[in-house]
Coordinates of C-alpha atoms in Angstrom, one line a residue:
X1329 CA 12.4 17.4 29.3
X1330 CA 10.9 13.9 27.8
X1331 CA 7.9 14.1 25.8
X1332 CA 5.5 13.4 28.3
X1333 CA 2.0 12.1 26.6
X1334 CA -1.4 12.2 27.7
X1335 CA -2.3 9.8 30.5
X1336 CA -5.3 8.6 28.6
X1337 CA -3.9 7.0 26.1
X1338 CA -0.5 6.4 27.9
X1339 CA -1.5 2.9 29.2
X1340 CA -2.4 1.2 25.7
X1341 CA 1.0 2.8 23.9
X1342 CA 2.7 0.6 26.9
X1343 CA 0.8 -2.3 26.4
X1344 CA 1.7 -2.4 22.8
X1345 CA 5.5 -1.5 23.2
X1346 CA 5.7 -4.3 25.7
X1347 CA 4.3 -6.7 23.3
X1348 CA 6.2 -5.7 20.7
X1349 CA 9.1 -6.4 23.1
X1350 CA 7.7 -9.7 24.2
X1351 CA 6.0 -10.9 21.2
X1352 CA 3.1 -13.4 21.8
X1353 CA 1.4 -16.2 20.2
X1354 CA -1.7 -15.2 18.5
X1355 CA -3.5 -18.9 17.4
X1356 CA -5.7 -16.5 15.3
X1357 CA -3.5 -14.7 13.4
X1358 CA -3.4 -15.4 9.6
X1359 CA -0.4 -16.9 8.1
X1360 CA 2.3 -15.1 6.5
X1361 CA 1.8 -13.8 2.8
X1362 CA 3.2 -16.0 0.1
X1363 CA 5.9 -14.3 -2.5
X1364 CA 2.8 -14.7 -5.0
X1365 CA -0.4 -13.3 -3.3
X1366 CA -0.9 -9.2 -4.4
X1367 CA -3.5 -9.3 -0.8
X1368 CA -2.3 -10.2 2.5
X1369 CA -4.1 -12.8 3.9
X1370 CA -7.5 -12.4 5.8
X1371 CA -8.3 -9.8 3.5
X1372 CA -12.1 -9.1 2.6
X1373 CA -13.6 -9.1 -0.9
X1374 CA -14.8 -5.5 -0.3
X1375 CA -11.2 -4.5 0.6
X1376 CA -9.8 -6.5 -2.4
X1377 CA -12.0 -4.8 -4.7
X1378 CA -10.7 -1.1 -3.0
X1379 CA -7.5 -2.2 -3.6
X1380 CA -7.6 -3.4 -7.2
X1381 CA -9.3 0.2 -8.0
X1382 CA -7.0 2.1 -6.4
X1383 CA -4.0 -0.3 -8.1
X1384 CA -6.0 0.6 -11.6
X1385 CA -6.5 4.0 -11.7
X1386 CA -3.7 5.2 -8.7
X1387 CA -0.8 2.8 -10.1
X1388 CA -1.3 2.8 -14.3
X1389 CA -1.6 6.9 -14.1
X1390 CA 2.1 6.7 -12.4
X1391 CA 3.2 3.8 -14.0
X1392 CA 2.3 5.0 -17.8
X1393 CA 3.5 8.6 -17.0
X1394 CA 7.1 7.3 -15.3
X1395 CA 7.2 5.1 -18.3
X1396 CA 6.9 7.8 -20.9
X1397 CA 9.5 9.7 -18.4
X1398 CA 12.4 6.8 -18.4
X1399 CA 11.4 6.5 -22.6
X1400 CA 12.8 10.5 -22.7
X1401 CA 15.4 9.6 -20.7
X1402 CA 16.7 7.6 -23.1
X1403 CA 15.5 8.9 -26.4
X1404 CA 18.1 11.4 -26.0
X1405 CA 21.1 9.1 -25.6
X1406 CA 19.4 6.8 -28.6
X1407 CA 19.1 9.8 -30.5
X1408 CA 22.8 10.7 -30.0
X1409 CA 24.2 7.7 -31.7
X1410 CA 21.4 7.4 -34.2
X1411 CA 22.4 10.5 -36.5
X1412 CA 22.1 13.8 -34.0
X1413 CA 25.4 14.0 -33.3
X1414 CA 26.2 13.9 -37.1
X1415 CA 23.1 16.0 -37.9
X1416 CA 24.0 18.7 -36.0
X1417 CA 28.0 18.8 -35.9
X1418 CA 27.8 18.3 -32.1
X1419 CA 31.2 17.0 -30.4
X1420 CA 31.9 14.4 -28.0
X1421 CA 31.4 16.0 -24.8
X1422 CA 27.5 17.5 -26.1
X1423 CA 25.9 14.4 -24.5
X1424 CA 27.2 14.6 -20.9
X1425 CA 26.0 18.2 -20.8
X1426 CA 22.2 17.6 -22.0
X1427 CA 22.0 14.9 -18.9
X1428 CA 23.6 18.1 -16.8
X1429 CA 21.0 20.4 -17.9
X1430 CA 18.3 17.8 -17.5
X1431 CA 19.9 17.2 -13.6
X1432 CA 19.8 20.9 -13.1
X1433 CA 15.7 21.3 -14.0
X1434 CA 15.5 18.2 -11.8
X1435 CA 17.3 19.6 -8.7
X1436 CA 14.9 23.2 -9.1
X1437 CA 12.0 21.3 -9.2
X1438 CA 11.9 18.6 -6.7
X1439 CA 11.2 19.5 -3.5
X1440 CA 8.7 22.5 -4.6
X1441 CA 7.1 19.9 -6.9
X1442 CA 6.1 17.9 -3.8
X1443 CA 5.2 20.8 -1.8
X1444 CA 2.4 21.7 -4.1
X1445 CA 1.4 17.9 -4.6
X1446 CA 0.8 18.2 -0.8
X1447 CA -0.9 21.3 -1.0
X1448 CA -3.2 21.8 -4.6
X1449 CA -4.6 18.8 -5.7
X1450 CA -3.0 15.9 -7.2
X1451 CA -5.5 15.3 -10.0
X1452 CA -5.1 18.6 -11.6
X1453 CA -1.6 19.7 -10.6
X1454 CA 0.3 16.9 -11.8
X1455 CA -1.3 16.0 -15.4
X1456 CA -0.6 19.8 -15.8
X1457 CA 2.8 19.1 -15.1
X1458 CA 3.0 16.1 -17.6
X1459 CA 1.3 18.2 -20.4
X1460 CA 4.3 21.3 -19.8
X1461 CA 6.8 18.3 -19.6
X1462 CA 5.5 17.0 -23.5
X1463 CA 5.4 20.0 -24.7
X1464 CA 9.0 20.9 -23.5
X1465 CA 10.0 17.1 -25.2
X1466 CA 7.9 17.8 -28.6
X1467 CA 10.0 21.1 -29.1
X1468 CA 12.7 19.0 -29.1
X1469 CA 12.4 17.7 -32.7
X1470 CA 12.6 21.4 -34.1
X1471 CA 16.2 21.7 -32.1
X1472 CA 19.0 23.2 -34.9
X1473 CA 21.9 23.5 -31.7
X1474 CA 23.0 22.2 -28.7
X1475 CA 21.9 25.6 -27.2
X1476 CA 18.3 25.0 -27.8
X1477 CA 18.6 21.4 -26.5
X1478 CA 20.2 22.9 -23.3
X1479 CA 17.4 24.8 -23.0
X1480 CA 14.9 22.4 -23.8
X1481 CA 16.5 19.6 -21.8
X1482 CA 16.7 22.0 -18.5
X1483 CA 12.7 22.4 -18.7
X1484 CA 12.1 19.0 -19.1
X1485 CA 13.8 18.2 -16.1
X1486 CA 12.1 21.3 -14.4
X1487 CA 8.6 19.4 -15.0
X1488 CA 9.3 16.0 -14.6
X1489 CA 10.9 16.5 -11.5
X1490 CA 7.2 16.6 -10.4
X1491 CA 6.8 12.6 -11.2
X1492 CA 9.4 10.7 -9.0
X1493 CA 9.1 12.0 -5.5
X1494 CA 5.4 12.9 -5.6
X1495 CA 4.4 9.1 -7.3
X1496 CA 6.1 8.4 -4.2
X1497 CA 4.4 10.6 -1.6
X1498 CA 1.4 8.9 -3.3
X1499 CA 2.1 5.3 -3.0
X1500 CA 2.7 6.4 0.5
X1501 CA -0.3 8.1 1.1
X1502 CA -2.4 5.6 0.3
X1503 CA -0.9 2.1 0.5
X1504 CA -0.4 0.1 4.4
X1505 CA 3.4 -0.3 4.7
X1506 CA 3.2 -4.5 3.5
X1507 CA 1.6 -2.9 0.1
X1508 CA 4.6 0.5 -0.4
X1509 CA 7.5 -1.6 -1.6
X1510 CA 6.1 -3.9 -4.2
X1511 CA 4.1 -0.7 -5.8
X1512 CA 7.3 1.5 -5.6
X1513 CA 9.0 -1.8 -7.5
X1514 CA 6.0 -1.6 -10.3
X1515 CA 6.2 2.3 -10.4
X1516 CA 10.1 2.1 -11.4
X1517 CA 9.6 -1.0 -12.8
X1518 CA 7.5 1.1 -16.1
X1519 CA 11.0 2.9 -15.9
X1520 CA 13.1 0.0 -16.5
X1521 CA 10.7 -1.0 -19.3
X1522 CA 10.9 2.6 -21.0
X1523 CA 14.6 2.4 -21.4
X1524 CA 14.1 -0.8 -23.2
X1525 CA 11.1 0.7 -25.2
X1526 CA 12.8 3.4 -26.6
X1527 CA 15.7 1.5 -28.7
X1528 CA 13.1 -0.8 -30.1
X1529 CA 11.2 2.4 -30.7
X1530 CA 14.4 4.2 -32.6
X1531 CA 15.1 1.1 -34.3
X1532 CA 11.7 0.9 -35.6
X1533 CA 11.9 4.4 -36.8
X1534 CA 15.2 3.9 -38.3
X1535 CA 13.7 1.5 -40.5
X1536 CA 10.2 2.8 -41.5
X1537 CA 10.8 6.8 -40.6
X1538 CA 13.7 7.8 -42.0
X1539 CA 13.5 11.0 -43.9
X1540 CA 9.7 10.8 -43.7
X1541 CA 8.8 14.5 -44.4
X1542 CA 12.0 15.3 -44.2
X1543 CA 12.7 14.5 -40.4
X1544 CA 15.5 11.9 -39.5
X1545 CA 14.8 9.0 -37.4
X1546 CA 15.7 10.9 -33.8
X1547 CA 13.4 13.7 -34.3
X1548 CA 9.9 11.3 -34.8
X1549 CA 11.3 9.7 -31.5
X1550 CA 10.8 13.5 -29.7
X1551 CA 6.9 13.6 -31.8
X1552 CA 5.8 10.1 -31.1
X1553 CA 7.1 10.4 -26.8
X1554 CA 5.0 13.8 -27.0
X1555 CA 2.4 12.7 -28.3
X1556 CA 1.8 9.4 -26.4
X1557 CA 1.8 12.0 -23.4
X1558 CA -1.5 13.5 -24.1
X1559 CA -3.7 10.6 -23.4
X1560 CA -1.7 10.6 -19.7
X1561 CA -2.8 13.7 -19.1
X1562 CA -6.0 13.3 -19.9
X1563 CA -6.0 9.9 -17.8
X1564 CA -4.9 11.9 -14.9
X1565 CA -7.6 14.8 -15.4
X1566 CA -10.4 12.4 -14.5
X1567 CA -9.1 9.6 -12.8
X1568 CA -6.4 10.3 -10.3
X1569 CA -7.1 10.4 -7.1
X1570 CA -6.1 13.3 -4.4
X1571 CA -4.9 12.8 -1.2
X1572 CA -7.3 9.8 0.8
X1573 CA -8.6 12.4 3.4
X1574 CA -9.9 14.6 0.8
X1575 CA -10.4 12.6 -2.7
X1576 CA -13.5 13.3 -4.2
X1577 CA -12.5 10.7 -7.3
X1578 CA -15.8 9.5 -8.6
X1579 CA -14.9 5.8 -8.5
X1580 CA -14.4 5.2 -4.8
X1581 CA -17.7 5.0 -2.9
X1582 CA -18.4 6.6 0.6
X1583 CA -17.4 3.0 2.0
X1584 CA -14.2 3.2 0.1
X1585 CA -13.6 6.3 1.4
X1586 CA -13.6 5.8 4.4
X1587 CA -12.6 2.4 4.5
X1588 CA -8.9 3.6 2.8
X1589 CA -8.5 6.3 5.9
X1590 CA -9.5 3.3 8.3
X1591 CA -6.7 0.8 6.3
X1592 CA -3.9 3.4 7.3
X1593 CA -5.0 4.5 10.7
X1594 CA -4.9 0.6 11.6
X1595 CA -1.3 0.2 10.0
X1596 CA 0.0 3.2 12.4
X1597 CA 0.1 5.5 10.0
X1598 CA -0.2 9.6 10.1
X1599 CA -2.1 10.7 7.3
X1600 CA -3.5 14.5 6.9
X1601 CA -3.6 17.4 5.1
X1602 CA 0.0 19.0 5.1
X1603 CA 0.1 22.4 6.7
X1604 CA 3.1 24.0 5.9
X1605 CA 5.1 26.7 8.3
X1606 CA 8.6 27.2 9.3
X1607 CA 7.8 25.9 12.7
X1608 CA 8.4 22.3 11.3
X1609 CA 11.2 23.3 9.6
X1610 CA 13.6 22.3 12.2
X1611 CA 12.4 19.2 13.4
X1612 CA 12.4 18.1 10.2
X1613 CA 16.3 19.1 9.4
X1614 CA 16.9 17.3 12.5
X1615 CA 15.4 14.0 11.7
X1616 CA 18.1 11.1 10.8
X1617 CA 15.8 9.9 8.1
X1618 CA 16.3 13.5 6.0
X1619 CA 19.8 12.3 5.8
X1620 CA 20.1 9.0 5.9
X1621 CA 18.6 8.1 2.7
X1622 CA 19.8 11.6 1.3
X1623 CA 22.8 9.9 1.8
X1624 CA 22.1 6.5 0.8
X1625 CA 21.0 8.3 -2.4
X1626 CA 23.6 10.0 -3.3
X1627 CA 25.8 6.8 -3.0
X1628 CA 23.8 5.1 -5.4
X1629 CA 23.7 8.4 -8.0
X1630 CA 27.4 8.5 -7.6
X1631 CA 27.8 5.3 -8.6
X1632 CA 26.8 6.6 -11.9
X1633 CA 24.2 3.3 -12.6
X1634 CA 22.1 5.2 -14.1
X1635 CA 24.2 5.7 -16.4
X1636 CA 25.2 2.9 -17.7
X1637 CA 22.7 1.7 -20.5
X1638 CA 24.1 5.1 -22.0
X1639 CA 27.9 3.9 -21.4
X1640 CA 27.0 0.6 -23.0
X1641 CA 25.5 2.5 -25.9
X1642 CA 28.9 4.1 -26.7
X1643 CA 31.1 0.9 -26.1
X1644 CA 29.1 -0.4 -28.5
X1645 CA 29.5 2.5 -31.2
X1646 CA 33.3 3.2 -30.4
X1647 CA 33.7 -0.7 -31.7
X1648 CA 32.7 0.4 -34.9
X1649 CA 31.7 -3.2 -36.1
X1650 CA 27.8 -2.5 -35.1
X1651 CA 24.4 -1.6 -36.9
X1652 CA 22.9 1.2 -35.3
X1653 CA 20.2 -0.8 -34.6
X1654 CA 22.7 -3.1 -32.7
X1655 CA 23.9 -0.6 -30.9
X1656 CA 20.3 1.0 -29.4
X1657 CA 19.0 -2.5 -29.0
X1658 CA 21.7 -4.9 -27.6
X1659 CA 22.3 -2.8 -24.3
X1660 CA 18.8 -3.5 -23.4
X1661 CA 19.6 -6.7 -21.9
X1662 CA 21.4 -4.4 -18.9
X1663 CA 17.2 -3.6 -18.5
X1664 CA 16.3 -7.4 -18.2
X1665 CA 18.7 -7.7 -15.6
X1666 CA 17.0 -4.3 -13.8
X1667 CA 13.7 -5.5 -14.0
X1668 CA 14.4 -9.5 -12.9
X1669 CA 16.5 -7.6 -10.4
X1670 CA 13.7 -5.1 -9.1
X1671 CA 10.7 -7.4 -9.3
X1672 CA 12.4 -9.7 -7.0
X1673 CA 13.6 -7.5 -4.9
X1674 CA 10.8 -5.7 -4.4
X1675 CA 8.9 -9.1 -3.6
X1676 CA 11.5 -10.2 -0.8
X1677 CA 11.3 -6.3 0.8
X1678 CA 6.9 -7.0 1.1
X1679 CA 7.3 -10.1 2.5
X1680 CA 10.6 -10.2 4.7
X1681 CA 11.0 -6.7 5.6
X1682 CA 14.9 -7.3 5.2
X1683 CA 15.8 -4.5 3.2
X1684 CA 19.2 -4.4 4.6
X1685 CA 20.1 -8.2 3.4
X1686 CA 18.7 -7.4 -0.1
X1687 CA 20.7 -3.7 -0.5
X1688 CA 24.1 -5.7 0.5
X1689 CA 23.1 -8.6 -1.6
X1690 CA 22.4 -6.5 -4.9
X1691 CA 25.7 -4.3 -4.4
X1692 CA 27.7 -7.4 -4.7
X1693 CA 26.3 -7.9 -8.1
X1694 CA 26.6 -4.5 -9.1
X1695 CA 30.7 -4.2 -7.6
X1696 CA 31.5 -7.5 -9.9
X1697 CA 29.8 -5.2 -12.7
X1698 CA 32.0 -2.4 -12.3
X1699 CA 35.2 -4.2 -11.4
X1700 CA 34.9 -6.0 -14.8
X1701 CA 34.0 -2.8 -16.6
X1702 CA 36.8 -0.8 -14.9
X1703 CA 39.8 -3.7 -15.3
X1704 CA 38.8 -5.8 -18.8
X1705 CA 40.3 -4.2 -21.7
X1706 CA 38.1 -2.5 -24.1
X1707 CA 38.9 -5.5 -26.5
X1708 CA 37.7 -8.4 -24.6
X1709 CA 33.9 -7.3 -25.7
X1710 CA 32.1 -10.5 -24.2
X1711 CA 33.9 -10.0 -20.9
X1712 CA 33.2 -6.6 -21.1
X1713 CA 29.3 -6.8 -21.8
X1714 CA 29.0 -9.4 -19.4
X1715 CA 30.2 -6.6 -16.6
X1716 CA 27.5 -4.0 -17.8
X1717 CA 24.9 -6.0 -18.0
X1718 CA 25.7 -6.7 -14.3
X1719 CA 25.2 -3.4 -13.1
X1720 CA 22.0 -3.3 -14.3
X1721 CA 21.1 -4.8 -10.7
X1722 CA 21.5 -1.4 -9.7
X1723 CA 18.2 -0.3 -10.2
X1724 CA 16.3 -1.8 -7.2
X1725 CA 17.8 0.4 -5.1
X1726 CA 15.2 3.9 -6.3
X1727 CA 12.1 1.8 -5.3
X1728 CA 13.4 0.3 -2.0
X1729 CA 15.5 3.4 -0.7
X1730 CA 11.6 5.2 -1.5
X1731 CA 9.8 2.6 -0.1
X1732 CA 11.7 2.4 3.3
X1733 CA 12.1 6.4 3.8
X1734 CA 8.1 6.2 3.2
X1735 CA 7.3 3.5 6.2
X1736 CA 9.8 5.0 8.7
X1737 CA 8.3 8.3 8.2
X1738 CA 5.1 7.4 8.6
X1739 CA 4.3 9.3 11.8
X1740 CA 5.0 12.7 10.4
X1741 CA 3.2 13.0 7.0
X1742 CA 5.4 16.3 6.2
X1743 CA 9.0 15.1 7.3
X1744 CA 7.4 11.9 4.1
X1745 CA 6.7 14.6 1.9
X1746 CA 10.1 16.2 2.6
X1747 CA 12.5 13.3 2.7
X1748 CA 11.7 11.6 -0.7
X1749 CA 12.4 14.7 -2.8
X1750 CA 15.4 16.0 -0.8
X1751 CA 17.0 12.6 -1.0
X1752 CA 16.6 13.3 -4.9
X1753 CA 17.7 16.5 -4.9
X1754 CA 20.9 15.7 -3.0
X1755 CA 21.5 13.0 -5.3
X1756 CA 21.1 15.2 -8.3
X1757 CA 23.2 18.0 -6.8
X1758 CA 26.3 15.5 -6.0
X1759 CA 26.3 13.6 -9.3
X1760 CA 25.4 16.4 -11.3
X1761 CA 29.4 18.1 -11.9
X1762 CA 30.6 14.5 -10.8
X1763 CA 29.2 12.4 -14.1
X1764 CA 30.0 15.9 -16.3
X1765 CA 34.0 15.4 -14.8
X1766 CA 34.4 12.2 -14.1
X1767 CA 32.6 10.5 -17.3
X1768 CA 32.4 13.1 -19.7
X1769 CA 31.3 11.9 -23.1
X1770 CA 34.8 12.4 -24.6
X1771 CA 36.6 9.9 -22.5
X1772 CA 33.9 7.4 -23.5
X1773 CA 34.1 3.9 -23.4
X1774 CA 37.0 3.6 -20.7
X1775 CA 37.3 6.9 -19.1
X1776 CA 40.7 5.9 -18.2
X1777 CA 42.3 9.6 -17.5
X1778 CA 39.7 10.1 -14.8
X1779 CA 39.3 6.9 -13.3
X1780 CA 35.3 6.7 -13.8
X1781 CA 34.9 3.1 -13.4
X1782 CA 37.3 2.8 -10.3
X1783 CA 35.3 6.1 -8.4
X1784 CA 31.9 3.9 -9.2
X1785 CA 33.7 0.9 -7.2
X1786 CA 34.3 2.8 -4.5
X1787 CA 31.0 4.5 -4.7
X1788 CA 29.2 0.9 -4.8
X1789 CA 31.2 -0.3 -1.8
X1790 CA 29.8 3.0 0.2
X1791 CA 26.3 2.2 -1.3
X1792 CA 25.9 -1.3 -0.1
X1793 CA 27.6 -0.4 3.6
X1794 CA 25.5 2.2 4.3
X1795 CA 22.2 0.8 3.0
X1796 CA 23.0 -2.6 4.2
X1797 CA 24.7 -2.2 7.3
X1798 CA 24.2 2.2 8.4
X1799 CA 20.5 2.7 7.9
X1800 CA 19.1 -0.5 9.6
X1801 CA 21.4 0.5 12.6
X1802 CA 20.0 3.9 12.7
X1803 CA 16.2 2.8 12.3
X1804 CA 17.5 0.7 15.0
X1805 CA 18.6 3.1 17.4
X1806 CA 16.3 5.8 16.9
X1807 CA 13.6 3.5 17.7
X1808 CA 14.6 2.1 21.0
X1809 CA 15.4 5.6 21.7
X1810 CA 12.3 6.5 21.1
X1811 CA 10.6 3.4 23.1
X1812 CA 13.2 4.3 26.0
X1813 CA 11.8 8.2 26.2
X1814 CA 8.1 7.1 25.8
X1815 CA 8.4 4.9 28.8
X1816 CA 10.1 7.9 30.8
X1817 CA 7.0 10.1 29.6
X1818 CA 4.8 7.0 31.0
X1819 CA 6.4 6.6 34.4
X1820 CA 6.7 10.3 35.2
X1821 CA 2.7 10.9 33.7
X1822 CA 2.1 8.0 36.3
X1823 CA 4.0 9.5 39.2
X1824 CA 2.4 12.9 38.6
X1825 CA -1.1 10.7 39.4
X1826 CA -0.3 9.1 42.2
X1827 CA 0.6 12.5 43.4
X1828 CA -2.4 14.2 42.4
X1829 CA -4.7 11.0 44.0
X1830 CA -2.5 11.4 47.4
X1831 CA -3.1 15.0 47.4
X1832 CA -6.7 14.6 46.9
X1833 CA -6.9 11.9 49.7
X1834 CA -5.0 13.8 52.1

């Protein structure tokens, strides 16, 4: 039987469906946002002023703490080919498995991580979760074995698996669906800009660090990420917000309170406190978007993108003709082309809402990319840099596959809170044994004897099809569906008064 809503409000949900349907021309309505206003138009002073605070203290807490996340990411691999692997005798194959134990704390941790984001409060759960995560990198600098590191890299995953999907579940929370995709941009944007960060960084150290105290270069690059942690968490103690229907933070007013509840119930938007039971568990394993962009997302991991700044790295060093500071600092380009990539991207997604033209778009780039890397011979080195430093357009797809799983969930505030993570999880869980056998460290830079760069081809062709072509259909479908059974619910609700008002007169 068809969800039948109430008859009270049945009559203005069909008024609004039909316009939607038969769209009108409103002489009043303010003109469409340019590529280079942060406000959409019509918007007050007072409501520009909430939204700069909650840009200031919601946005640099998650953009600072997913920057210092992305710097780890790649302090390891910079650390690799800056004198660890010779330091501590590791062999070729070391490197592949400290991104597998790091995948594996990040699979663990995800979907609980986002759970209790939802439940505890924000402001205190997730700055504890940052200071456990730079702890768990600061031990690194005392590691002696790959076994320790194993360890060490599992628990870092375990904690930061805390900052993607619930930075996400935030933006969500509190941002209109016009304001999610260019924040989602900015949020992996401080990514993009850690992985450049950190070879500057370990070529800096390289230079003045060496040997100071008796610690190599790589190990201050564990200290100095640690340590620029702490101020984050104490940033997040006192300024981050909780959820908007029960933030107490100290720098909205009561207006501002109320006013950011108000912005979301007027965008359509489901916002409450999450009450978890098993009796949403189904609906929510039913739901296309749960594995759609699960989907979607594993395409992109599989692809093994993110990756690729750390397959650049050791090209470079396999060439043997490189400074190490060469070699940590040249593949940062492959960033530039992220964060032009992502920026733009992001803009075009506010603005246009065509997600699907700009996911296609973007895979050609990154196919060209892989179809250099994967046919060029390892000798033809400006050919072959010119094809990684393609794939860097990979990146946009984090921020825009979170974005859009954010807005067409936005009637049911725990399928939101589900989706994100489990979409990361999947991911993880897929490209986890595929990276460690498909591009493992040893077959490094061509990984001809298990065809890495031709399954990343045919990885990207699945990515771009099913984001550019798969998910809009869905979204598609499942709404007129949905239209199609609210009008059935409208018609019989209407019947079943006409009925009762005949009885009555009779």
């Amino acid at each position: 039987m068809p969800f039948l809503p109430d008859s009270s409000d049945s009559l203005e949900k069909a008024e609004v469906l039909q316009s939607q349907s038969e769209p009108v021309e409103d002489a009043s309505a303010p003109p469409p946002a340019k590529w280079y206003n942060w406000f959409e138009p019509g918007t007050s002073p007072q409501e520009k002023k909430l939204i700069i605070k909650m840009d200031f203290f919601l946005m640099t807490y998650m953009v600072i703490s997913w920057f210092l996340k992305y710097l780890d990411q790649t302090n390891i691999s910079n650390a690799y080919v800056s004198g660890m692997q010779k330091d501590l005798g590791f062999n070729q194959n070391q490197l592949s498995w400290f991104n597998t134990y790091f995948n594996i704390g990040i699979i663990i941790g995800s979907i609980p991580a986002t759970i209790c984001a939802g439940y505890f409060r924000p402001h205190y759960y997730l700055p504890l979760m940052d200071l456990a995560w730079s702890l768990s990198v600061l031990f690194m600098y005392k590691a002696k074995n790959a076994q320790t590191i194993f360890a060490l890299r599992f628990l870092v995953g375990l904690f930061e698996s805390a900052a993607n999907p619930c930075c996400h579940y935030m933006i969500g929370c509190w941002y209109k669906k016009r304001e999610i995709m260019r924040r989602s941009n900015f949020f992996v944007l401080a990514g993009i800009i850690g992985q450049a960060t950190s070879s500057y960084i370990q070529s800096g150290l390289i230079d003045t660090m060496n040997n100071k105290d008796g610690l190599p270069a790589w190990r201050w690059l564990f200290i100095i990420d640690a340590v620029i942690g702490l101020p984050v968490v104490l940033f997040g103690f006192f300024f981050l917000p909780d959820l908007p229907q029960n933030t107490k933070a100290f720098w909205l007013n009561d207006w501002e309170r109320k006013r950011v509840v108000e912005r979301l119930n007027e965008d359509g938007r489901v916002n409450h406190k999450l009450e978890w039971s098993l009796k949403y568990l189904v609906p929510v394993l039913k739901s296309w978007q749960l594995w759609a962009f699960s989907i979607g997302y594993s395409f992109w991991c599989l692809c093994a993108g993110n990756y690729m700044l750390q397959f650049f790295e050791l090209y470079l060093q396999s060439l043997k003709i490189y400074s190490i500071p060469y070699v940590n600092n040249f593949p940062t380009l492959l960033s530039g082309v992220n964060f032009i990539v992502m920026f733009t991207t992001g803009v075009i997604c506010d603005l246009t809402g065509r997600r699907d033209i700009v996911c296609f778009s973007v895979g050609i780039i990154v196919l060209i990319g892989f179809i250099i890397t994967a046919k060029a011979p390892v000798s033809s080195i400006p050919l072959r840099k010119a094809g990684y430093i393609l794939t860097g357009a990979y990146g946009c797809y984090t921020p825009i596959l979170a974005g859009w799983c954010n807005i067409v969930c936005e009637k049911n505030p725990i399928l939101r809170a589900v989706a994100i993570p489990t979409m990361i999880v999947v991911g993880q869980i897929v490209s986890t044994p595929y990276q460690q056998n498909v591009f493992p460290s040893s077959e490094a830079p061509q990984y001809k004897s298990t065809n890495g760069f031709y399954y990343a081809i045919a990885f990207t062709i699945c990515l771009f099809v099913w984001t550019g072509v798969a998910i809009p259909f869905l979204e598609r479908y499942f709404k007129k569906r949905d239209e199609v059974e609210f009008n059935v619910g409208h018609k019989a609700n209407n019947e079943e008064a006409e009925d009762e008002a005949a009885n009555e007169e009779e």
